[in-house]
Amino acid sequence: MARRGGDWVYENNGGTCVAIAGADYCVVAADTRLSVGYNILTRDHSKICELAEKCVIASSGFQGDIKALQKNLSAKELLYQHQHNKRMSCPAMAQLLSNTLYYKRFFPYYAFNVLGGLDSEGKGCVYSYDAVGSYERTGYSAQGTGSTLIMPVLDNQLKSPSPLLVPARDAVTPLSESEAVDLVKDVFASATERDIYTGDKVEIVVINKAGTRREYIELRKD
Amino acid sequence: IFEYNGSAVVAMVGKNCFAIASDRRLGVQLQTVATDFQRVFEIHPKLYIGLSGLASDAQTLYQRLVFKHKLYQLREERDMKPETFASLVSAMLYEKRFGPYFCQPIIAGLGQDDVPFICTMDCIGAKELAKDFVVSGTASESLYGACESMYKPNMEPDELFETISQALLSSVDRDCLSGWGGYVLVVTPTEVTERVLKGRMD
C-alpha cells in the first residue's frame, strides 16, 4: 500500500487548476507556484500539458506523479495517432485518463486533474476527476488547494447549471470567451489572497476553433 | 467535533452598517435534525454574536454571555461596546483553555459613533479583527473564496444584503453539513432588518 510504517511516499506541491467550458471555447487555467510545506520551490512551474490538438490537462497535487501521468498520457496519445491516423478527441482522452488513474487504484497517482478542450462537435467540454479516476463532464471545475475557495464563486457566476442541479442540463456556459477569461482572473486573484499555496502567476490557456493561445497574468507573490 | 452539527456564519462591513448571516441547518453528523436553528443572537440592539461549531456549546456560551452582559448593564447603566464585548468573549473562552468550548464566535456591532466593528476568534479566544469580512464554520473555506471575490468596501445596506446573501448561499451549497436556507441581519444606526433566505433545501 502507499504507506508502510513510516514511509509516506506522497507530498502535496499545492496549486489550483480551473477550467470553464463555453459554447465554442474552453478556458483552462492553473497557477504556476510549486511549493513544499511552507517553502516555495519555484514561481514558474507549469501545471498544464497539451495532450492533443484540442485537449489540455491541468493537474495539481504531487508533481512527481503528475509528471509521470502526463508523460504516460502523451505516450498513449502518440500510439493512438499511429494506430488510428488521427489525434485523440477530448472525450476519448477523458476516458483514457480515467482508465489510467483507475489502473493504479491501489497505489494511486496523487493527482487532481481537470481536462478541458473541444469535443468532436466543437463545443467546449470540461471533465473533472478525483485521484482514482472517477470523472464527470461538467461546465466548469476547480481542483487543488484553492478549489474550495473557487467553486462557490463559479457556481454563482456561471449562468450555466452547476453539476448540483437535477435533472442534469446542458453544461456549457453562455458567457463569452473574454468574460470567462476575466472571471478566471478574478477567481485566481481571490484564491491567491486566502490560500498560501496559490499565487505568483496564473497561466491561462484558451482553446477555440482558431487554435490555442496562452497568457500569463501576475498574481500576489506572498 | 467542530463538524458534528455543521454551521456557516459570516459577517461583512458596509458603509456605516454591517450584516451578519448564518445558515439554518442543525444536524447530527449526516442526519438533519432542525431546519430553523438560530445561530446569530442579539446581545443588545447594536451588538450581535454568531456562534458556529458545536450547537450545545454555542447555546451555553450565549446564555453565559447574556448573563454577563445583563450584570454589566446593571452596574454600568449602559450597553457594552463591541470591542469590550469581544475582549469579554475572548477571556471567557481562554478560561477554558484546556477543555474548550467548541465554538468559533463572530462578533459584529456598531461601536462609538456607529462605526461598524467585526471580529472573529478561534475556540480558545484568539481575536482576529478585520475591516472587511469574517467567516467561520464548516463552510469557512468556501466562504473565504466567495466573500473575497464578491466583497467591495463601503457598500450601502441593500447592496451589502445582496452580497452577503449570495456569498452565503453559494458557499453553503458546496458544504453538505450547512444549508437549509439562510438568516441575514443587516444593522444600520437607525434600523435592524432581519431576512430569511430560501436556498437549496438540503
Short mmCIF file of C-alpha atoms in Angstrom, two decimals:
data_model
loop_
_atom_site.label_atom_id
_atom_site.label_comp_id
_atom_site.label_asym_id
_atom_site.label_seq_id
_atom_site.Cartn_x
_atom_site.Cartn_y
_atom_site.Cartn_z
CA MET A 1 0.00 0.00 0.00
CA ALA A 2 1.06 3.61 -0.23
CA ARG A 3 2.04 3.77 3.44
CA ARG A 4 4.19 1.25 5.29
CA GLY A 5 5.10 2.03 8.92
CA GLY A 6 6.60 5.49 8.49
CA ASP A 7 7.11 5.63 4.69
CA TRP A 8 4.79 8.27 3.35
CA VAL A 9 5.58 8.35 -0.35
CA TYR A 10 3.41 11.29 -1.38
CA GLU A 11 3.74 15.02 -0.96
CA ASN A 12 1.40 17.86 -1.90
CA ASN A 13 3.03 20.50 -4.05
CA GLY A 14 -0.02 22.73 -3.87
CA GLY A 15 -1.60 24.85 -6.58
CA THR A 16 -5.02 25.31 -8.08
CA CYS A 17 -6.46 24.45 -11.50
CA VAL A 18 -9.67 25.79 -13.03
CA ALA A 19 -11.45 25.07 -16.30
CA ILE A 20 -14.56 26.62 -17.85
CA ALA A 21 -16.38 25.34 -20.96
CA GLY A 22 -18.14 27.69 -23.33
CA ALA A 23 -20.25 27.25 -26.45
CA ASP A 24 -17.24 27.15 -28.76
CA TYR A 25 -14.23 27.64 -26.48
CA CYS A 26 -12.65 26.22 -23.37
CA VAL A 27 -10.52 28.06 -20.81
CA VAL A 28 -8.07 26.08 -18.69
CA ALA A 29 -6.00 27.89 -16.09
CA ALA A 30 -3.57 26.98 -13.35
CA ASP A 31 -1.25 28.94 -11.08
CA THR A 32 2.50 28.47 -11.52
CA ARG A 33 3.69 28.12 -7.93
CA LEU A 34 5.39 24.92 -6.79
CA SER A 35 5.68 24.53 -3.04
CA VAL A 36 6.77 22.01 -0.43
CA GLY A 37 5.39 22.59 3.06
CA TYR A 38 5.81 26.29 3.76
CA ASN A 39 8.53 26.81 1.14
CA ILE A 40 8.27 27.83 -2.46
CA LEU A 41 10.41 25.78 -4.82
CA THR A 42 9.69 27.81 -7.92
CA ARG A 43 7.34 30.55 -9.07
CA ASP A 44 7.41 29.43 -12.67
CA HIS A 45 6.22 25.85 -12.96
CA SER A 46 3.53 24.96 -15.48
CA LYS A 47 0.82 22.56 -14.38
CA ILE A 48 -0.81 22.49 -17.80
CA CYS A 49 0.01 19.96 -20.51
CA GLU A 50 -1.30 19.92 -24.06
CA LEU A 51 -2.11 16.33 -24.84
CA ALA A 52 -3.84 16.67 -28.19
CA GLU A 53 -4.81 19.46 -30.56
CA LYS A 54 -7.97 20.42 -28.73
CA CYS A 55 -7.32 18.78 -25.41
CA VAL A 56 -5.45 20.18 -22.43
CA ILE A 57 -4.98 18.79 -18.96
CA ALA A 58 -4.25 20.74 -15.79
CA SER A 59 -3.26 18.85 -12.65
CA SER A 60 -2.47 19.78 -9.10
CA GLY A 61 -1.20 17.56 -6.29
CA PHE A 62 2.05 15.62 -6.19
CA GLN A 63 4.19 16.81 -9.09
CA GLY A 64 6.17 13.57 -9.29
CA ASP A 65 3.00 11.64 -10.03
CA ILE A 66 1.70 14.42 -12.26
CA LYS A 67 4.81 14.41 -14.47
CA ALA A 68 4.60 10.63 -14.76
CA LEU A 69 0.88 10.74 -15.53
CA GLN A 70 1.19 13.46 -18.18
CA LYS A 71 4.10 11.63 -19.87
CA ASN A 72 2.09 8.40 -19.78
CA LEU A 73 -0.92 10.08 -21.41
CA SER A 74 1.19 11.78 -24.09
CA ALA A 75 2.79 8.47 -24.97
CA LYS A 76 -0.59 6.73 -25.23
CA GLU A 77 -1.88 9.57 -27.39
CA LEU A 78 1.06 9.14 -29.74
CA LEU A 79 0.34 5.42 -30.04
CA TYR A 80 -3.31 6.20 -30.79
CA GLN A 81 -2.19 8.60 -33.52
CA HIS A 82 -0.09 5.90 -35.13
CA GLN A 83 -2.79 3.28 -34.86
CA HIS A 84 -5.79 5.35 -35.94
CA ASN A 85 -4.21 8.03 -38.14
CA LYS A 86 -5.86 10.86 -36.23
CA ARG A 87 -5.37 12.72 -32.96
CA MET A 88 -7.36 11.76 -29.88
CA SER A 89 -10.58 13.67 -29.26
CA CYS A 90 -11.26 15.20 -25.88
CA PRO A 91 -13.96 12.70 -24.79
CA ALA A 92 -11.66 9.82 -25.78
CA MET A 93 -8.81 11.32 -23.77
CA ALA A 94 -11.21 11.76 -20.86
CA GLN A 95 -11.94 8.03 -20.80
CA LEU A 96 -8.24 7.19 -21.23
CA LEU A 97 -7.32 9.35 -18.26
CA SER A 98 -9.98 7.71 -16.13
CA ASN A 99 -8.72 4.25 -17.02
CA THR A 100 -5.09 5.23 -16.44
CA LEU A 101 -5.94 6.54 -12.99
CA TYR A 102 -8.00 3.51 -12.03
CA TYR A 103 -5.26 1.19 -13.21
CA LYS A 104 -3.37 2.38 -10.14
CA ARG A 105 -6.36 2.06 -7.84
CA PHE A 106 -4.33 0.54 -5.01
CA PHE A 107 -1.34 2.86 -5.24
CA PRO A 108 -2.87 5.96 -6.79
CA TYR A 109 -1.45 8.90 -8.66
CA TYR A 110 -1.76 11.80 -6.20
CA ALA A 111 -3.05 14.00 -8.97
CA PHE A 112 -6.24 16.06 -9.06
CA ASN A 113 -6.97 16.63 -12.71
CA VAL A 114 -9.09 18.83 -14.84
CA LEU A 115 -9.31 18.05 -18.55
CA GLY A 116 -10.51 20.76 -20.90
CA GLY A 117 -10.97 21.04 -24.62
CA LEU A 118 -13.36 20.97 -27.54
CA ASP A 119 -15.40 17.86 -28.25
CA SER A 120 -15.90 16.45 -31.74
CA GLU A 121 -18.69 18.98 -32.43
CA GLY A 122 -16.51 21.94 -31.45
CA LYS A 123 -18.35 22.65 -28.18
CA GLY A 124 -16.34 23.28 -25.04
CA CYS A 125 -16.05 20.42 -22.60
CA VAL A 126 -14.56 20.11 -19.14
CA TYR A 127 -14.02 16.84 -17.32
CA SER A 128 -13.27 16.77 -13.61
CA TYR A 129 -11.54 13.84 -11.86
CA ASP A 130 -10.72 12.52 -8.43
CA ALA A 131 -7.44 10.75 -7.67
CA VAL A 132 -8.63 7.30 -8.74
CA GLY A 133 -10.36 8.14 -11.98
CA SER A 134 -14.00 8.87 -11.18
CA TYR A 135 -14.98 11.54 -13.71
CA GLU A 136 -17.84 13.64 -14.92
CA ARG A 137 -18.36 16.03 -17.80
CA THR A 138 -19.27 19.41 -16.32
CA GLY A 139 -19.49 23.03 -17.47
CA TYR A 140 -16.71 24.19 -15.14
CA SER A 141 -14.49 22.81 -12.43
CA ALA A 142 -11.76 23.71 -9.96
CA GLN A 143 -9.27 21.30 -8.35
CA GLY A 144 -6.38 21.74 -5.95
CA THR A 145 -5.75 23.63 -2.73
CA GLY A 146 -7.81 26.64 -3.80
CA SER A 147 -10.73 24.62 -5.15
CA THR A 148 -13.00 25.04 -2.10
CA LEU A 149 -12.48 28.79 -2.33
CA ILE A 150 -13.17 28.99 -6.05
CA MET A 151 -16.02 26.54 -6.68
CA PRO A 152 -18.78 28.54 -4.90
CA VAL A 153 -17.87 31.63 -6.92
CA LEU A 154 -18.02 29.69 -10.18
CA ASP A 155 -21.38 28.21 -9.14
CA ASN A 156 -22.68 31.70 -8.50
CA GLN A 157 -21.27 33.47 -11.56
CA LEU A 158 -21.60 30.98 -14.35
CA LYS A 159 -25.11 31.14 -15.60
CA SER A 160 -24.85 27.55 -16.67
CA PRO A 161 -26.46 24.98 -14.39
CA SER A 162 -23.98 23.65 -11.90
CA PRO A 163 -23.46 19.90 -11.50
CA LEU A 164 -25.57 20.24 -8.35
CA LEU A 165 -28.82 20.80 -10.21
CA VAL A 166 -31.16 17.93 -11.06
CA PRO A 167 -32.13 16.98 -13.78
CA ALA A 168 -28.76 17.42 -15.48
CA ARG A 169 -28.91 20.05 -18.19
CA ASP A 170 -26.52 21.06 -20.94
CA ALA A 171 -23.42 22.12 -19.17
CA VAL A 172 -21.79 24.89 -21.20
CA THR A 173 -21.96 28.48 -20.08
CA PRO A 174 -23.45 31.20 -22.30
CA LEU A 175 -20.66 33.62 -21.28
CA SER A 176 -18.37 34.95 -23.98
CA GLU A 177 -14.72 33.98 -24.14
CA SER A 178 -13.38 37.28 -22.80
CA GLU A 179 -15.90 37.27 -19.93
CA ALA A 180 -14.84 33.75 -18.98
CA VAL A 181 -11.16 34.74 -19.01
CA ASP A 182 -11.94 37.77 -16.83
CA LEU A 183 -13.82 35.56 -14.40
CA VAL A 184 -10.86 33.21 -14.20
CA LYS A 185 -8.52 36.13 -13.45
CA ASP A 186 -10.85 37.33 -10.69
CA VAL A 187 -11.22 33.95 -9.02
CA PHE A 188 -7.47 33.40 -9.05
CA ALA A 189 -6.92 36.81 -7.51
CA SER A 190 -9.36 35.93 -4.70
CA ALA A 191 -7.93 32.46 -4.16
CA THR A 192 -4.40 33.92 -4.00
CA GLU A 193 -5.44 36.21 -1.17
CA ARG A 194 -6.60 33.40 1.07
CA ASP A 195 -4.71 30.27 0.01
CA ILE A 196 -1.00 30.16 0.74
CA TYR A 197 -0.26 27.60 -1.96
CA THR A 198 -1.77 29.67 -4.77
CA GLY A 199 -0.03 32.69 -6.26
CA ASP A 200 2.89 34.01 -8.33
CA LYS A 201 1.39 33.76 -11.82
CA VAL A 202 -1.60 32.20 -13.48
CA GLU A 203 -1.21 30.51 -16.84
CA ILE A 204 -4.43 30.76 -18.86
CA VAL A 205 -4.85 28.57 -21.93
CA VAL A 206 -7.80 29.27 -24.23
CA ILE A 207 -8.78 26.66 -26.81
CA ASN A 208 -11.13 27.55 -29.61
CA LYS A 209 -11.73 26.84 -33.29
CA ALA A 210 -8.79 29.01 -34.32
CA GLY A 211 -6.35 27.16 -32.11
CA THR A 212 -4.79 27.50 -28.70
CA ARG A 213 -3.48 30.66 -27.05
CA ARG A 214 -1.69 31.14 -23.78
CA GLU A 215 -1.43 34.13 -21.48
CA TYR A 216 0.26 34.77 -18.15
CA ILE A 217 -1.16 37.09 -15.51
CA GLU A 218 0.85 38.19 -12.47
CA LEU A 219 -0.55 37.33 -9.04
CA ARG A 220 0.48 38.20 -5.50
CA LYS A 221 3.83 36.68 -4.69
CA ASP A 222 3.41 36.32 -0.94
CA ILE B 1 -16.10 17.79 16.77
CA PHE B 2 -16.47 21.11 15.02
CA GLU B 3 -18.07 19.16 12.22
CA TYR B 4 -20.64 17.41 14.38
CA ASN B 5 -23.51 19.83 13.87
CA GLY B 6 -22.43 21.78 10.79
CA SER B 7 -22.61 25.57 10.55
CA ALA B 8 -21.76 28.60 8.46
CA VAL B 9 -21.60 32.14 9.80
CA VAL B 10 -20.34 35.26 8.04
CA ALA B 11 -20.25 38.98 8.82
CA MET B 12 -19.43 41.87 6.49
CA VAL B 13 -18.86 45.59 6.92
CA GLY B 14 -20.56 48.18 4.73
CA LYS B 15 -20.90 51.95 4.81
CA ASN B 16 -21.94 52.79 8.38
CA CYS B 17 -23.62 49.43 8.62
CA PHE B 18 -22.82 45.75 8.93
CA ALA B 19 -24.51 42.46 8.09
CA ILE B 20 -24.26 39.13 9.87
CA ALA B 21 -25.65 35.93 8.38
CA SER B 22 -25.81 32.25 9.14
CA ASP B 23 -27.26 29.06 7.73
CA ARG B 24 -30.21 27.35 9.42
CA ARG B 25 -29.34 23.69 9.48
CA LEU B 26 -28.80 21.74 12.65
CA GLY B 27 -27.57 18.21 12.07
CA VAL B 28 -26.20 15.27 13.98
CA GLN B 29 -23.45 14.29 11.58
CA LEU B 30 -25.27 13.31 8.41
CA GLN B 31 -28.79 13.45 9.77
CA THR B 32 -30.60 16.81 9.66
CA VAL B 33 -32.45 17.44 12.88
CA ALA B 34 -33.69 21.02 12.51
CA THR B 35 -34.04 23.48 9.64
CA ASP B 36 -34.68 26.64 11.63
CA PHE B 37 -31.80 26.68 14.07
CA GLN B 38 -30.71 30.08 15.28
CA ARG B 39 -27.00 30.80 15.38
CA VAL B 40 -26.97 34.59 15.44
CA PHE B 41 -28.05 36.09 18.73
CA GLU B 42 -28.66 39.64 19.90
CA ILE B 43 -26.78 40.96 22.90
CA HIS B 44 -28.17 44.46 22.58
CA PRO B 45 -29.72 46.24 19.56
CA LYS B 46 -26.31 47.28 18.23
CA LEU B 47 -24.34 44.13 19.07
CA TYR B 48 -24.77 40.64 17.71
CA ILE B 49 -22.86 37.42 18.09
CA GLY B 50 -22.89 34.46 15.71
CA LEU B 51 -21.67 31.15 17.09
CA SER B 52 -20.58 28.32 14.82
CA GLY B 53 -19.37 24.90 15.86
CA LEU B 54 -20.92 22.58 18.41
CA ALA B 55 -24.54 23.72 18.87
CA SER B 56 -24.71 22.83 22.55
CA ASP B 57 -21.63 24.92 23.35
CA ALA B 58 -22.98 27.74 21.18
CA GLN B 59 -26.19 27.90 23.21
CA THR B 60 -24.43 27.61 26.58
CA LEU B 61 -21.91 30.26 25.64
CA TYR B 62 -24.70 32.57 24.51
CA GLN B 63 -26.58 32.12 27.78
CA ARG B 64 -23.46 32.87 29.83
CA LEU B 65 -22.69 35.94 27.72
CA VAL B 66 -26.20 37.35 28.07
CA PHE B 67 -25.91 36.83 31.81
CA LYS B 68 -22.62 38.70 31.98
CA HIS B 69 -23.92 41.48 29.78
CA LYS B 70 -27.04 41.96 31.90
CA LEU B 71 -24.87 42.32 35.01
CA TYR B 72 -22.70 44.82 33.13
CA GLN B 73 -25.83 46.78 32.20
CA LEU B 74 -26.95 46.87 35.82
CA ARG B 75 -23.58 48.01 37.09
CA GLU B 76 -22.62 50.48 34.34
CA GLU B 77 -26.14 51.57 33.31
CA ARG B 78 -25.23 51.35 29.64
CA ASP B 79 -24.70 48.80 26.87
CA MET B 80 -21.32 47.20 26.29
CA LYS B 81 -19.19 48.43 23.41
CA PRO B 82 -18.40 45.78 20.77
CA GLU B 83 -14.65 45.99 21.41
CA THR B 84 -15.18 45.39 25.10
CA PHE B 85 -17.59 42.56 24.40
CA ALA B 86 -15.04 40.93 22.12
CA SER B 87 -12.48 41.04 24.93
CA LEU B 88 -15.05 39.54 27.29
CA VAL B 89 -15.73 36.63 24.92
CA SER B 90 -12.03 36.11 24.38
CA ALA B 91 -11.37 35.98 28.13
CA MET B 92 -14.26 33.58 28.73
CA LEU B 93 -13.00 31.22 26.05
CA TYR B 94 -9.44 31.30 27.32
CA GLU B 95 -10.63 30.44 30.84
CA LYS B 96 -11.44 27.05 29.34
CA ARG B 97 -8.06 26.74 27.62
CA PHE B 98 -7.57 23.05 28.44
CA GLY B 99 -11.18 21.98 28.00
CA PRO B 100 -12.55 24.48 25.48
CA TYR B 101 -15.95 25.44 24.20
CA PHE B 102 -16.06 24.01 20.67
CA CYS B 103 -17.28 27.25 19.11
CA GLN B 104 -15.94 29.89 16.83
CA PRO B 105 -17.70 33.15 17.58
CA ILE B 106 -18.20 36.04 15.18
CA ILE B 107 -18.96 39.32 16.87
CA ALA B 108 -20.48 42.22 14.95
CA GLY B 109 -21.64 45.55 16.29
CA LEU B 110 -21.80 49.31 15.90
CA GLY B 111 -19.31 50.96 18.22
CA GLN B 112 -18.64 54.53 19.23
CA ASP B 113 -20.13 56.96 16.69
CA ASP B 114 -21.81 54.00 14.99
CA VAL B 115 -18.58 52.76 13.38
CA PRO B 116 -19.11 49.10 12.37
CA PHE B 117 -16.96 46.57 14.17
CA ILE B 118 -16.49 42.89 13.32
CA CYS B 119 -14.19 40.28 14.68
CA THR B 120 -13.84 36.52 14.94
CA MET B 121 -11.87 34.28 17.24
CA ASP B 122 -10.84 30.66 17.45
CA CYS B 123 -12.19 28.29 20.10
CA ILE B 124 -9.70 29.43 22.72
CA GLY B 125 -10.15 33.15 22.26
CA ALA B 126 -7.53 34.38 19.79
CA LYS B 127 -9.14 37.55 18.41
CA GLU B 128 -8.90 38.44 14.77
CA LEU B 129 -10.14 41.90 13.85
CA ALA B 130 -10.97 42.52 10.23
CA LYS B 131 -12.02 45.53 8.25
CA ASP B 132 -13.88 43.72 5.52
CA PHE B 133 -15.42 40.37 6.43
CA VAL B 134 -15.07 37.42 8.77
CA VAL B 135 -16.21 33.82 8.32
CA SER B 136 -16.49 30.70 10.43
CA GLY B 137 -17.98 27.22 10.42
CA THR B 138 -17.68 24.08 8.33
CA ALA B 139 -18.16 26.10 5.13
CA SER B 140 -15.42 28.60 6.06
CA GLU B 141 -13.07 27.85 3.16
CA SER B 142 -15.86 28.23 0.61
CA LEU B 143 -16.98 31.39 2.39
CA TYR B 144 -13.46 32.84 2.23
CA GLY B 145 -13.37 32.37 -1.53
CA ALA B 146 -16.87 33.68 -2.14
CA CYS B 147 -16.52 36.74 0.14
CA GLU B 148 -13.08 37.61 -1.23
CA SER B 149 -14.49 37.68 -4.77
CA MET B 150 -17.76 39.43 -4.02
CA TYR B 151 -16.81 41.96 -1.35
CA LYS B 152 -16.11 45.58 -2.02
CA PRO B 153 -15.72 48.34 0.56
CA ASN B 154 -18.39 50.93 1.51
CA MET B 155 -21.47 49.14 0.29
CA GLU B 156 -24.90 50.54 1.12
CA PRO B 157 -27.18 48.32 3.27
CA ASP B 158 -29.21 46.96 0.34
CA GLU B 159 -26.14 46.08 -1.72
CA LEU B 160 -24.48 44.60 1.36
CA PHE B 161 -27.52 42.41 1.93
CA GLU B 162 -27.37 41.12 -1.66
CA THR B 163 -23.64 40.45 -1.47
CA ILE B 164 -23.68 38.63 1.84
CA SER B 165 -26.71 36.55 0.81
CA GLN B 166 -25.13 35.46 -2.48
CA ALA B 167 -21.83 34.63 -0.78
CA LEU B 168 -23.58 32.63 1.95
CA LEU B 169 -25.88 30.68 -0.36
CA SER B 170 -23.16 29.78 -2.88
CA SER B 171 -20.79 28.65 -0.14
CA VAL B 172 -23.25 26.52 1.81
CA ASP B 173 -24.32 24.82 -1.43
CA ARG B 174 -20.81 23.36 -1.59
CA ASP B 175 -20.87 22.14 2.01
CA CYS B 176 -23.00 19.17 2.94
CA LEU B 177 -23.18 20.00 6.64
CA SER B 178 -24.61 23.50 6.28
CA GLY B 179 -27.55 24.88 4.33
CA TRP B 180 -31.34 24.73 4.53
CA GLY B 181 -31.61 28.44 3.76
CA GLY B 182 -30.08 31.45 5.43
CA TYR B 183 -30.81 34.08 8.04
CA VAL B 184 -29.43 37.56 7.39
CA LEU B 185 -29.42 40.52 9.71
CA VAL B 186 -28.48 43.97 8.37
CA VAL B 187 -27.85 46.60 11.03
CA THR B 188 -27.61 50.34 10.44
CA PRO B 189 -27.57 53.11 13.08
CA THR B 190 -31.33 53.61 12.65
CA GLU B 191 -32.80 50.19 11.94
CA VAL B 192 -32.27 46.45 12.01
CA THR B 193 -33.60 44.28 9.16
CA GLU B 194 -33.97 40.53 9.57
CA ARG B 195 -34.49 38.39 6.49
CA VAL B 196 -34.79 34.68 5.95
CA LEU B 197 -33.41 33.34 2.68
CA LYS B 198 -34.64 30.33 0.82
CA GLY B 199 -31.84 28.37 -0.80
CA ARG B 200 -31.29 24.75 -1.69
CA MET B 201 -33.20 22.88 0.97
CA ASP B 202 -30.62 20.21 1.51
#
